[in-house]
mmCIF file of C-alpha atoms in Angstrom:
data_model
loop_
_atom_site.group_PDB
_atom_site.id
_atom_site.type_symbol
_atom_site.label_atom_id
_atom_site.label_comp_id
_atom_site.label_asym_id
_atom_site.label_seq_id
_atom_site.Cartn_x
_atom_site.Cartn_y
_atom_site.Cartn_z
ATOM 1 C CA MET A 42 92.056 69.935 60.814
ATOM 2 C CA THR A 43 89.964 70.292 58.084
ATOM 3 C CA ALA A 44 90.923 72.559 55.192
ATOM 4 C CA ALA A 45 89.163 75.605 56.280
ATOM 5 C CA GLU A 46 91.046 75.352 59.592
ATOM 6 C CA ALA A 47 94.272 74.420 58.068
ATOM 7 C CA SER A 48 93.634 78.077 56.309
ATOM 8 C CA ILE A 49 93.449 79.741 59.195
ATOM 9 C CA ALA A 50 95.831 78.305 61.167
ATOM 10 C CA SER A 51 98.498 79.311 58.306
ATOM 11 C CA ALA A 52 97.155 82.989 58.239
ATOM 12 C CA GLY A 53 97.132 82.719 62.261
ATOM 13 C CA ALA A 54 101.021 81.689 62.629
ATOM 14 C CA VAL A 55 103.312 83.608 64.201
ATOM 15 C CA GLN A 56 106.853 82.701 63.438
ATOM 16 C CA PHE A 57 110.169 84.497 64.911
ATOM 17 C CA LEU A 58 112.630 84.977 61.622
ATOM 18 C CA GLY A 59 116.052 85.972 63.740
ATOM 19 C CA LYS A 60 118.947 83.726 63.651
ATOM 20 C CA GLU A 61 120.723 83.021 67.392
ATOM 21 C CA THR A 62 123.975 83.699 65.320
ATOM 22 C CA ALA A 63 122.966 87.425 64.338
ATOM 23 C CA TYR A 64 121.769 87.924 67.811
ATOM 24 C CA TRP A 65 125.121 87.123 69.403
ATOM 25 C CA ARG A 66 127.208 89.198 67.458
ATOM 26 C CA LEU A 67 124.746 92.308 68.331
ATOM 27 C CA ARG A 68 124.629 91.459 72.161
ATOM 28 C CA ILE A 69 128.884 91.252 71.588
ATOM 29 C CA LYS A 70 129.716 94.198 70.066
ATOM 30 C CA GLY A 71 126.914 96.084 72.418
ATOM 31 C CA ALA A 72 128.590 94.636 75.242
ATOM 32 C CA ALA A 73 131.836 95.606 73.963
ATOM 33 C CA LEU A 74 131.035 99.195 72.975
ATOM 34 C CA LEU A 75 128.967 99.511 76.464
ATOM 35 C CA LEU A 76 132.655 98.677 78.266
ATOM 36 C CA LEU A 77 134.180 101.135 75.955
ATOM 37 C CA THR A 78 131.648 103.904 77.047
ATOM 38 C CA LEU A 79 131.285 103.236 80.558
ATOM 39 C CA GLY A 80 127.737 102.272 79.772
ATOM 40 C CA LEU A 81 126.358 105.623 78.044
ATOM 41 C CA TYR A 82 125.953 103.053 74.644
ATOM 42 C CA ARG A 83 123.047 101.460 76.576
ATOM 43 C CA PHE A 84 120.377 103.591 75.259
ATOM 44 C CA TRP A 85 121.470 102.759 71.526
ATOM 45 C CA PHE A 86 122.010 99.189 72.515
ATOM 46 C CA ALA A 87 118.165 98.533 73.659
ATOM 47 C CA THR A 88 117.354 100.526 70.576
ATOM 48 C CA ASP A 89 119.143 97.908 68.592
ATOM 49 C CA VAL A 90 117.603 95.033 70.371
ATOM 50 C CA ARG A 91 114.418 95.918 70.327
ATOM 51 C CA ARG A 92 114.489 96.345 66.526
ATOM 52 C CA PHE A 93 116.207 93.348 65.738
ATOM 53 C CA LEU A 94 113.436 91.606 67.987
ATOM 54 C CA TRP A 95 110.908 93.569 66.195
ATOM 55 C CA ALA A 96 111.645 92.936 62.919
ATOM 56 C CA ASN A 97 111.976 89.379 63.114
ATOM 57 C CA THR A 98 108.740 88.505 64.823
ATOM 58 C CA GLU A 99 106.094 87.744 62.114
ATOM 59 C CA ILE A 100 102.041 87.540 62.660
ATOM 60 C CA ALA A 101 99.848 86.578 60.100
ATOM 61 C CA GLY A 102 102.357 87.287 57.395
ATOM 62 C CA ASP A 103 103.826 90.685 58.498
ATOM 63 C CA THR A 104 106.287 91.744 61.074
ATOM 64 C CA LEU A 105 106.606 93.787 63.433
ATOM 65 C CA GLU A 106 108.076 97.608 63.885
ATOM 66 C CA TYR A 107 109.949 99.558 66.646
ATOM 67 C CA THR A 108 110.100 103.088 65.853
ATOM 68 C CA GLY A 109 111.476 104.180 69.319
ATOM 69 C CA LEU A 110 115.060 106.239 69.271
ATOM 70 C CA ALA A 111 117.934 106.384 71.129
ATOM 71 C CA THR A 112 118.140 109.771 72.079
ATOM 72 C CA GLU A 113 114.805 109.516 73.463
ATOM 73 C CA LEU A 114 115.581 106.861 76.022
ATOM 74 C CA LEU A 115 118.446 109.101 76.913
ATOM 75 C CA VAL A 116 116.244 112.102 77.379
ATOM 76 C CA GLY A 117 113.731 110.388 79.143
ATOM 77 C CA PHE A 118 116.476 109.061 81.515
ATOM 78 C CA LEU A 119 117.914 112.247 82.357
ATOM 79 C CA PHE A 120 114.768 113.523 83.087
ATOM 80 C CA ALA A 121 114.393 111.039 85.554
ATOM 81 C CA ILE A 122 118.001 111.196 87.367
ATOM 82 C CA ALA A 123 116.423 114.876 87.593
ATOM 83 C CA ILE A 124 113.396 113.575 89.863
ATOM 84 C CA LEU A 125 115.272 110.749 91.914
ATOM 85 C CA VAL A 126 118.483 112.847 92.902
ATOM 86 C CA PRO A 127 116.452 115.283 95.442
ATOM 87 C CA LEU A 128 113.864 112.129 96.223
ATOM 88 C CA TYR A 129 117.277 109.968 97.258
ATOM 89 C CA THR A 130 119.108 113.122 98.714
ATOM 90 C CA VAL A 131 115.701 114.094 101.245
ATOM 91 C CA PHE A 132 115.120 110.547 102.105
ATOM 92 C CA ALA A 133 119.171 109.798 102.511
ATOM 93 C CA ILE A 134 119.207 112.704 104.910
ATOM 94 C CA GLY A 135 115.923 111.322 106.895
ATOM 95 C CA ALA A 136 117.523 108.403 107.134
ATOM 96 C CA LEU A 137 121.057 109.449 108.746
ATOM 97 C CA GLU A 138 119.187 111.451 111.408
ATOM 98 C CA LEU A 139 119.444 109.007 114.808
ATOM 99 C CA THR A 140 115.727 110.128 115.795
ATOM 100 C CA PRO A 141 112.968 107.116 115.965
ATOM 101 C CA ARG A 142 111.550 108.975 113.510
ATOM 102 C CA SER A 143 114.467 107.736 110.933
ATOM 103 C CA SER A 144 112.918 104.133 110.628
ATOM 104 C CA VAL A 145 109.885 105.165 109.680
ATOM 105 C CA VAL A 146 112.135 107.480 106.669
ATOM 106 C CA VAL A 147 113.479 104.518 105.445
ATOM 107 C CA ILE A 148 110.243 102.320 105.084
ATOM 108 C CA ALA A 149 108.495 105.716 103.439
ATOM 109 C CA GLY A 150 111.713 105.970 101.409
ATOM 110 C CA LEU A 151 111.293 102.334 100.327
ATOM 111 C CA LEU A 152 107.529 102.374 99.610
ATOM 112 C CA VAL A 153 107.678 105.439 97.436
ATOM 113 C CA VAL A 154 110.618 104.322 95.530
ATOM 114 C CA THR A 155 108.383 100.563 94.923
ATOM 115 C CA LEU A 156 105.298 103.181 93.623
ATOM 116 C CA LEU A 157 107.866 104.882 91.364
ATOM 117 C CA GLY A 158 109.175 101.498 89.998
ATOM 118 C CA GLU A 159 105.242 100.182 89.096
ATOM 119 C CA PHE A 160 104.717 103.920 87.800
ATOM 120 C CA ALA A 161 107.987 103.243 85.567
ATOM 121 C CA LEU A 162 107.308 100.034 84.801
ATOM 122 C CA TYR A 163 103.466 100.715 83.517
ATOM 123 C CA ARG A 164 105.014 103.931 81.486
ATOM 124 C CA ALA A 165 107.732 101.908 80.033
ATOM 125 C CA ARG A 166 105.372 99.662 78.558
ATOM 126 C CA ARG A 167 102.977 102.620 77.397
ATOM 127 C CA TYR A 168 106.144 104.001 75.422
ATOM 128 C CA ARG A 169 107.266 100.697 73.831
ATOM 129 C CA LEU A 170 103.862 99.818 72.385
ATOM 130 C CA THR A 171 103.307 103.477 71.019
ATOM 131 C CA ARG A 172 106.593 102.740 68.995
ATOM 132 C CA THR A 173 105.706 99.798 68.320
ATOM 133 C CA VAL A 174 103.926 99.136 64.396
ATOM 134 C CA PHE A 175 102.261 96.567 62.860
ATOM 135 C CA ARG A 176 100.983 96.650 59.057
ATOM 136 C CA GLY A 177 101.179 100.524 59.804
ATOM 137 C CA VAL A 178 99.193 101.089 62.861
ATOM 138 C CA GLN A 179 100.593 101.412 65.952
ATOM 139 C CA PHE A 180 99.733 99.762 69.487
ATOM 140 C CA ASP A 181 98.981 101.902 72.113
ATOM 141 C CA GLN A 182 97.882 102.324 76.214
ATOM 142 C CA HIS A 183 96.031 104.234 78.110
ATOM 143 C CA GLY A 184 95.043 104.312 81.519
ATOM 144 C CA ALA A 185 96.559 106.371 85.217
ATOM 145 C CA ALA A 186 99.793 105.057 85.375
ATOM 146 C CA TRP A 187 99.864 105.934 89.728
ATOM 147 C CA ARG A 188 96.334 103.888 89.819
ATOM 148 C CA TYR A 189 98.353 100.863 88.282
ATOM 149 C CA ALA A 190 101.294 101.577 90.787
ATOM 150 C CA ILE A 191 99.159 101.934 93.855
ATOM 151 C CA TYR A 192 97.114 98.739 92.382
ATOM 152 C CA ALA A 193 100.092 96.873 91.882
ATOM 153 C CA LEU A 194 101.981 97.503 95.324
ATOM 154 C CA PHE A 195 98.176 96.127 97.454
ATOM 155 C CA TRP A 196 99.104 93.149 95.094
ATOM 156 C CA TRP A 197 102.480 92.179 95.755
ATOM 157 C CA GLY A 198 102.404 93.015 99.698
ATOM 158 C CA LEU A 199 99.389 90.923 99.477
ATOM 159 C CA ALA A 200 101.842 87.921 97.295
ATOM 160 C CA VAL A 201 104.285 88.679 100.211
ATOM 161 C CA ILE A 202 101.720 88.427 103.489
ATOM 162 C CA THR A 203 100.381 85.013 102.156
ATOM 163 C CA LEU A 204 103.879 83.268 101.289
ATOM 164 C CA GLY A 205 103.062 83.741 97.449
ATOM 165 C CA LEU A 206 99.839 82.191 97.907
ATOM 166 C CA ALA A 207 98.161 85.522 96.331
ATOM 167 C CA TYR A 208 100.890 85.361 93.311
ATOM 168 C CA PRO A 209 98.382 84.231 90.687
ATOM 169 C CA TRP A 210 95.880 86.568 91.542
ATOM 170 C CA ALA A 211 97.886 89.601 91.615
ATOM 171 C CA GLN A 212 98.954 88.204 88.204
ATOM 172 C CA ALA A 213 95.683 88.063 86.781
ATOM 173 C CA SER A 214 94.974 91.215 87.873
ATOM 174 C CA LEU A 215 97.268 93.390 87.128
ATOM 175 C CA GLN A 216 97.519 91.519 83.467
ATOM 176 C CA HIS A 217 93.627 92.743 83.883
ATOM 177 C CA PHE A 218 94.555 95.859 84.337
ATOM 178 C CA LYS A 219 97.320 96.318 81.328
ATOM 179 C CA MET A 220 95.273 94.526 78.831
ATOM 180 C CA LYS A 221 92.018 96.351 79.097
ATOM 181 C CA HIS A 222 93.912 99.660 78.911
ATOM 182 C CA THR A 223 96.025 98.208 75.500
ATOM 183 C CA CYS A 224 94.608 98.268 72.007
ATOM 184 C CA TYR A 225 95.621 97.880 68.498
ATOM 185 C CA GLY A 226 94.529 100.964 66.548
ATOM 186 C CA ASP A 227 90.859 100.939 67.199
ATOM 187 C CA LEU A 228 91.063 97.144 68.053
ATOM 188 C CA GLU A 229 90.668 96.859 72.012
ATOM 189 C CA GLY A 230 92.766 94.165 74.062
ATOM 190 C CA ALA A 231 91.558 92.142 76.874
ATOM 191 C CA PHE A 232 93.230 89.387 79.450
ATOM 192 C CA VAL A 233 90.890 86.009 79.931
ATOM 193 C CA GLY A 234 93.504 84.257 82.289
ATOM 194 C CA THR A 235 92.085 83.431 85.469
ATOM 195 C CA GLY A 236 94.253 83.700 88.954
ATOM 196 C CA ALA A 237 92.622 80.049 89.910
ATOM 197 C CA ALA A 238 93.789 78.622 86.759
ATOM 198 C CA LEU A 239 97.462 79.780 87.527
ATOM 199 C CA PHE A 240 96.633 78.929 91.475
ATOM 200 C CA VAL A 241 96.195 74.952 90.335
ATOM 201 C CA ARG A 242 98.903 74.903 88.387
ATOM 202 C CA GLY A 243 101.522 76.578 90.533
ATOM 203 C CA PHE A 244 100.219 75.571 93.997
ATOM 204 C CA PRO A 245 101.959 71.854 93.877
ATOM 205 C CA MET A 246 105.073 73.810 93.008
ATOM 206 C CA TRP A 247 104.585 76.614 96.110
ATOM 207 C CA LEU A 248 103.891 73.455 98.396
ATOM 208 C CA ALA A 249 107.119 71.601 97.078
ATOM 209 C CA VAL A 250 108.846 75.089 98.124
ATOM 210 C CA VAL A 251 107.771 76.283 100.851
ATOM 211 C CA GLY A 252 106.640 72.699 102.769
ATOM 212 C CA PRO A 253 110.235 72.046 103.571
ATOM 213 C CA SER A 254 110.710 75.573 105.114
ATOM 214 C CA ALA A 255 107.380 75.391 107.090
ATOM 215 C CA PHE A 256 108.664 71.855 108.394
ATOM 216 C CA ALA A 257 111.634 73.499 109.428
ATOM 217 C CA LEU A 258 109.919 76.385 111.372
ATOM 218 C CA PHE A 259 107.939 73.466 112.815
ATOM 219 C CA ALA A 260 110.822 71.967 114.076
ATOM 220 C CA ARG A 261 112.668 74.878 115.165
ATOM 221 C CA ALA A 262 109.466 75.513 117.397
ATOM 222 C CA THR A 263 108.907 72.157 118.839
ATOM 223 C CA LEU A 264 112.481 70.895 119.617
ATOM 224 C CA ILE A 265 114.238 73.882 121.010
ATOM 225 C CA ASP A 266 113.005 74.777 124.902
ATOM 226 C CA TRP A 267 112.609 78.394 124.317
ATOM 227 C CA ASN A 268 112.343 79.608 128.369
ATOM 228 C CA THR A 269 116.076 77.526 128.903
ATOM 229 C CA LEU A 270 117.452 79.508 125.966
ATOM 230 C CA ASN A 271 116.303 83.058 126.715
ATOM 231 C CA THR A 272 117.529 82.137 130.569
ATOM 232 C CA ALA A 273 120.881 81.387 129.500
ATOM 233 C CA VAL A 274 120.506 84.273 126.877
ATOM 234 C CA ALA A 275 120.129 86.825 129.656
ATOM 235 C CA GLN A 276 122.955 85.012 131.851
ATOM 236 C CA GLY A 277 125.349 85.843 128.819
ATOM 237 C CA ASP A 278 127.496 84.508 125.912
ATOM 238 C CA GLN A 279 129.057 81.942 128.218
ATOM 239 C CA ALA A 280 125.823 80.094 129.307
ATOM 240 C CA THR A 281 124.366 80.457 125.873
ATOM 241 C CA LEU A 282 127.544 78.648 124.420
ATOM 242 C CA ALA A 283 126.988 76.222 127.457
ATOM 243 C CA PHE A 284 123.094 75.469 126.435
ATOM 244 C CA ILE A 285 124.072 75.059 122.411
ATOM 245 C CA GLU A 286 126.424 72.447 123.522
ATOM 246 C CA THR A 287 124.334 70.264 125.783
ATOM 247 C CA SER A 288 120.914 70.770 124.414
ATOM 248 C CA SER A 289 120.134 67.616 121.921
ATOM 249 C CA GLY A 290 116.799 69.428 120.700
ATOM 250 C CA PHE A 291 118.504 72.941 119.297
ATOM 251 C CA ARG A 292 121.389 70.830 117.203
ATOM 252 C CA ARG A 293 118.545 68.455 115.911
ATOM 253 C CA ALA A 294 116.702 71.328 115.164
ATOM 254 C CA VAL A 295 119.479 73.326 113.366
ATOM 255 C CA GLY A 296 120.280 70.389 111.361
ATOM 256 C CA ILE A 297 116.518 69.361 109.972
ATOM 257 C CA ALA A 298 116.566 73.600 109.159
ATOM 258 C CA PHE A 299 119.621 73.292 107.657
ATOM 259 C CA LEU A 300 118.459 70.216 105.352
ATOM 260 C CA CYS A 301 114.608 71.222 105.053
ATOM 261 C CA LEU A 302 116.417 74.970 103.675
ATOM 262 C CA ALA A 303 118.266 73.639 101.398
ATOM 263 C CA LEU A 304 115.903 70.897 100.170
ATOM 264 C CA ALA A 305 113.602 74.005 99.426
ATOM 265 C CA ALA A 306 116.225 75.947 97.119
ATOM 266 C CA VAL A 307 117.293 73.086 95.615
ATOM 267 C CA THR A 308 113.817 72.359 94.520
ATOM 268 C CA ALA A 309 113.053 76.174 93.930
ATOM 269 C CA VAL A 310 116.115 76.250 91.404
ATOM 270 C CA LEU A 311 114.746 72.784 89.425
ATOM 271 C CA LEU A 312 111.372 73.943 89.439
ATOM 272 C CA TYR A 313 111.676 77.383 88.203
ATOM 273 C CA PRO A 314 111.796 76.383 83.931
ATOM 274 C CA LEU A 315 108.629 74.311 85.227
ATOM 275 C CA PHE A 316 106.903 77.284 86.773
ATOM 276 C CA GLN A 317 108.367 79.403 84.000
ATOM 277 C CA THR A 318 106.448 77.735 81.213
ATOM 278 C CA VAL A 319 103.625 77.461 83.432
ATOM 279 C CA SER A 320 103.383 81.221 83.460
ATOM 280 C CA LEU A 321 104.635 81.955 80.155
ATOM 281 C CA ARG A 322 101.632 79.716 78.688
ATOM 282 C CA TRP A 323 98.901 80.919 81.189
ATOM 283 C CA TRP A 324 99.991 84.532 79.829
ATOM 284 C CA ILE A 325 99.942 84.149 76.088
ATOM 285 C CA SER A 326 96.550 82.219 76.087
ATOM 286 C CA GLY A 327 94.976 84.885 77.801
ATOM 287 C CA LEU A 328 95.659 87.388 75.849
ATOM 288 C CA ARG A 329 93.095 88.787 73.198
ATOM 289 C CA PHE A 330 92.688 91.868 71.148
ATOM 290 C CA GLY A 331 89.200 91.849 69.812
ATOM 291 C CA ASP A 332 88.125 88.739 67.990
ATOM 292 C CA VAL A 333 91.898 87.879 67.925
ATOM 293 C CA ALA A 334 92.717 84.950 70.663
ATOM 294 C CA VAL A 335 95.875 83.478 71.159
ATOM 295 C CA THR A 336 96.974 80.073 72.599
ATOM 296 C CA SER A 337 100.135 78.667 73.555
ATOM 297 C CA ARG A 338 101.665 75.239 73.049
ATOM 298 C CA LEU A 339 105.066 75.621 75.018
ATOM 299 C CA LYS A 340 106.480 72.724 76.329
ATOM 300 C CA THR A 341 108.283 72.161 79.567
ATOM 301 C CA GLY A 342 111.047 70.354 77.980
ATOM 302 C CA GLN A 343 111.836 73.069 75.755
ATOM 303 C CA VAL A 344 112.409 75.218 78.542
ATOM 304 C CA TYR A 345 114.690 73.071 80.780
ATOM 305 C CA ARG A 346 116.599 72.702 77.692
ATOM 306 C CA VAL A 347 117.156 76.430 77.095
ATOM 307 C CA TYR A 348 118.155 76.587 81.215
ATOM 308 C CA LEU A 349 120.007 73.618 81.278
ATOM 309 C CA ARG A 350 122.342 75.205 77.976
ATOM 310 C CA PHE A 351 122.508 78.589 80.189
ATOM 311 C CA PHE A 352 124.216 76.643 82.578
ATOM 312 C CA LEU A 353 126.495 75.330 80.653
ATOM 313 C CA PHE A 354 127.600 78.493 78.822
ATOM 314 C CA LEU A 355 127.776 80.122 82.301
ATOM 315 C CA PHE A 356 130.502 76.696 83.546
ATOM 316 C CA LEU A 357 132.326 77.556 80.068
ATOM 317 C CA LEU A 358 132.352 81.316 80.576
ATOM 318 C CA THR A 359 133.776 81.132 84.231
ATOM 319 C CA LEU A 360 136.050 78.079 83.202
ATOM 320 C CA ALA A 361 137.506 80.350 80.342
ATOM 321 C CA THR A 362 137.944 83.737 82.449
ATOM 322 C CA ALA A 363 139.725 81.690 85.410
ATOM 323 C CA VAL A 364 142.185 80.181 83.510
ATOM 324 C CA ALA A 365 142.761 83.482 81.450
ATOM 325 C CA GLY A 366 143.186 85.074 85.131
ATOM 326 C CA GLY A 367 145.151 82.624 86.033
ATOM 327 C CA VAL A 368 147.558 82.879 83.037
ATOM 328 C CA CYS A 369 147.542 86.488 83.370
ATOM 329 C CA LEU A 370 148.736 86.434 87.182
ATOM 330 C CA PHE A 371 151.269 84.028 86.344
ATOM 331 C CA ILE A 372 152.847 86.403 83.547
ATOM 332 C CA VAL A 373 152.426 89.497 85.988
ATOM 333 C CA SER A 374 154.442 87.207 88.758
ATOM 334 C CA GLU A 375 157.137 86.219 86.118
ATOM 335 C CA LEU A 376 157.730 90.048 84.986
ATOM 336 C CA VAL A 377 157.320 91.435 88.220
ATOM 337 C CA GLY A 378 158.650 89.184 90.713
ATOM 338 C CA PRO A 379 162.607 89.294 89.656
ATOM 339 C CA ARG A 380 162.174 93.013 90.527
ATOM 340 C CA HIS A 381 160.274 92.557 93.994
ATOM 341 C CA ASP A 382 158.608 95.684 93.293
ATOM 342 C CA SER A 383 155.244 94.305 95.360
ATOM 343 C CA ALA A 384 153.463 97.613 95.190
ATOM 344 C CA LEU A 385 153.026 97.104 91.166
ATOM 345 C CA ALA A 386 152.529 93.420 92.044
ATOM 346 C CA GLU A 387 149.849 94.200 93.819
ATOM 347 C CA LEU A 388 148.451 97.261 91.515
ATOM 348 C CA LEU A 389 148.311 94.858 88.323
ATOM 349 C CA ALA A 390 147.102 92.120 90.482
ATOM 350 C CA THR A 391 143.859 94.767 91.207
ATOM 351 C CA ILE A 392 143.534 95.407 87.368
ATOM 352 C CA ILE A 393 143.346 92.308 86.102
ATOM 353 C CA THR A 394 140.630 91.148 89.378
ATOM 354 C CA VAL A 395 138.397 93.948 88.512
ATOM 355 C CA GLY A 396 138.841 93.286 84.572
ATOM 356 C CA LEU A 397 138.082 89.896 85.260
ATOM 357 C CA TYR A 398 134.953 90.690 87.332
ATOM 358 C CA VAL A 399 133.806 93.057 84.259
ATOM 359 C CA VAL A 400 133.981 90.355 82.453
ATOM 360 C CA ILE A 401 132.353 87.892 83.905
ATOM 361 C CA ALA A 402 129.728 90.122 84.694
ATOM 362 C CA LEU A 403 128.883 91.840 81.296
ATOM 363 C CA GLY A 404 129.686 87.862 79.696
ATOM 364 C CA ALA A 405 127.129 86.305 82.297
ATOM 365 C CA SER A 406 124.409 89.027 81.000
ATOM 366 C CA THR A 407 125.389 88.201 77.664
ATOM 367 C CA VAL A 408 125.104 85.220 78.046
ATOM 368 C CA HIS A 409 121.842 85.087 80.107
ATOM 369 C CA GLN A 410 120.128 87.744 77.341
ATOM 370 C CA VAL A 411 120.782 85.226 74.225
ATOM 371 C CA VAL A 412 120.549 81.647 75.479
ATOM 372 C CA VAL A 413 117.405 82.634 77.900
ATOM 373 C CA THR A 414 116.013 85.306 77.067
ATOM 374 C CA PHE A 415 116.150 85.221 73.459
ATOM 375 C CA ALA A 416 115.607 81.304 73.539
ATOM 376 C CA LEU A 417 112.341 82.052 75.476
ATOM 377 C CA TRP A 418 111.390 85.159 73.356
ATOM 378 C CA ARG A 419 111.339 82.460 70.221
ATOM 379 C CA LEU A 420 110.027 79.653 71.706
ATOM 380 C CA SER A 421 107.262 81.457 72.894
ATOM 381 C CA LEU A 422 106.453 82.914 69.290
ATOM 382 C CA GLN A 423 106.520 79.812 68.057
ATOM 383 C CA SER A 424 104.667 77.809 70.071
ATOM 384 C CA ALA A 425 101.731 80.347 69.290
ATOM 385 C CA GLU A 426 98.327 79.808 67.553
ATOM 386 C CA MET A 427 96.186 82.700 66.645
ATOM 387 C CA SER A 428 92.715 82.605 65.560
ATOM 388 C CA GLY A 429 90.446 85.156 64.512
ATOM 389 C CA VAL A 430 92.910 86.687 62.460
ATOM 390 C CA GLU A 431 90.775 88.463 59.946
ATOM 391 C CA ALA A 432 89.877 91.058 62.443
ATOM 392 C CA LEU A 433 93.220 92.627 62.126
ATOM 393 C CA ASP A 434 92.253 93.265 58.679
ATOM 394 C CA SER A 435 89.564 96.198 59.181
ATOM 395 C CA VAL A 436 91.430 97.887 61.951
ATOM 396 C CA ARG A 437 91.943 101.904 62.004
ATOM 397 C CA ALA A 438 94.744 103.665 63.489
ATOM 398 C CA ALA A 439 94.150 105.611 66.495
ATOM 399 C CA GLY A 440 96.742 106.960 69.949
ATOM 400 C CA LEU A 441 99.376 109.210 70.208
ATOM 401 C CA PRO A 442 103.009 108.452 71.021
ATOM 402 C CA SER A 443 104.237 108.469 74.421
ATOM 403 C CA SER A 444 107.400 109.960 76.043
ATOM 404 C CA ALA A 445 110.045 107.848 77.507
ATOM 405 C CA LEU A 446 109.983 109.452 81.043
ATOM 406 C CA GLY A 447 108.478 105.682 82.254
ATOM 407 C CA GLU A 448 111.285 104.180 80.222
ATOM 408 C CA GLY A 449 113.872 106.345 81.953
ATOM 409 C CA LEU A 450 112.607 105.807 85.607
ATOM 410 C CA ALA A 451 112.811 101.930 84.838
ATOM 411 C CA ASP A 452 116.379 102.165 83.831
ATOM 412 C CA ALA A 453 117.314 104.180 86.327
ATOM 413 C CA LEU A 454 115.692 102.271 89.515
ATOM 414 C CA GLY A 455 117.067 99.196 87.538
ATOM 415 C CA VAL A 456 113.660 97.417 86.634
ATOM 416 C CA GLY A 457 113.882 97.773 82.534
ATOM 417 C CA GLY A 458 113.549 95.460 80.355
ATOM 418 C CA ILE A 459 113.280 94.949 76.873
#
């Protein structure tokens, strides 16, 4: 590397300055307050998390700033509830009607909710961008959210129909749409990643997961005598059971299907970190803002270590919770047993069980957010390299803040994120 290249690399360095211990404290405190406030604290919790992550993200020597307010998220959520409750009521009434049209209502409801989810994700992204400031200039996102939602619905439907083969092109098209309508001040964004590039990297993984499932279907179609089975089913349960007991082809097909599906599931779990690495590297390397280009050097081994650490923490959490639950139940039995009060013992056992479930749910979420989400955020930033950062020096402010309705909808529909 020449002196000039070293200077550019240094100026374009991306770093994450936050410490994991500080994030642990933030997450544990937030989980406790969520429990005490029955979830109401989540708006302030999300704001605190974003401020921490943004403030510790350094680009070319300056950090980001998050200017969003918890009250904005709360108001957006209330507006979303006002929209969704009547909508859900209409769909529920239509679905409960025992008429041929009820299935149409259910399908229409699912499509509308999915469309609303994509609309919410786009508007939530707009809100977060307009609350993100770098060197005194905010980011912005324009473009019609409904157009994006319809576009996304088409692409995800195509991905489902093709068993995931269309996923790379779906991602490329949606990322292109989002970045084409994203800007930093007057610096326009773009996405240069292609679906073909992601497909080439992901197809072997797709084949490793879908291949065994396809073979299971093939075995099911060829080894089972479907005519005889249909005749047995028509004759009743006894004939069906007799066919199952006497048909060696049926038993082989079931055995092969079980083994293939188990293999596909194990393969999917083992390859997921690799898929995550490929997707993140492809996405980061496709980001552009004018002459500013980003390249990712994220390594597969780094992501695998993140997930191995997550499973270790999850195991320790489960073990500690099980031990604590056992101790609590033992104490209850010792205190209540001599009194022979079965109703009180059952009540206390129920309270302990519910409490342990809440602890595991909040604990697992906290562990995932710190050990996986936080770690991937940090790795993605530290493995990124930028060029053309001198273009950031001449950016002029543009754009206006967006409402938090999209954030509220995303939260109410369960599709929200950082």
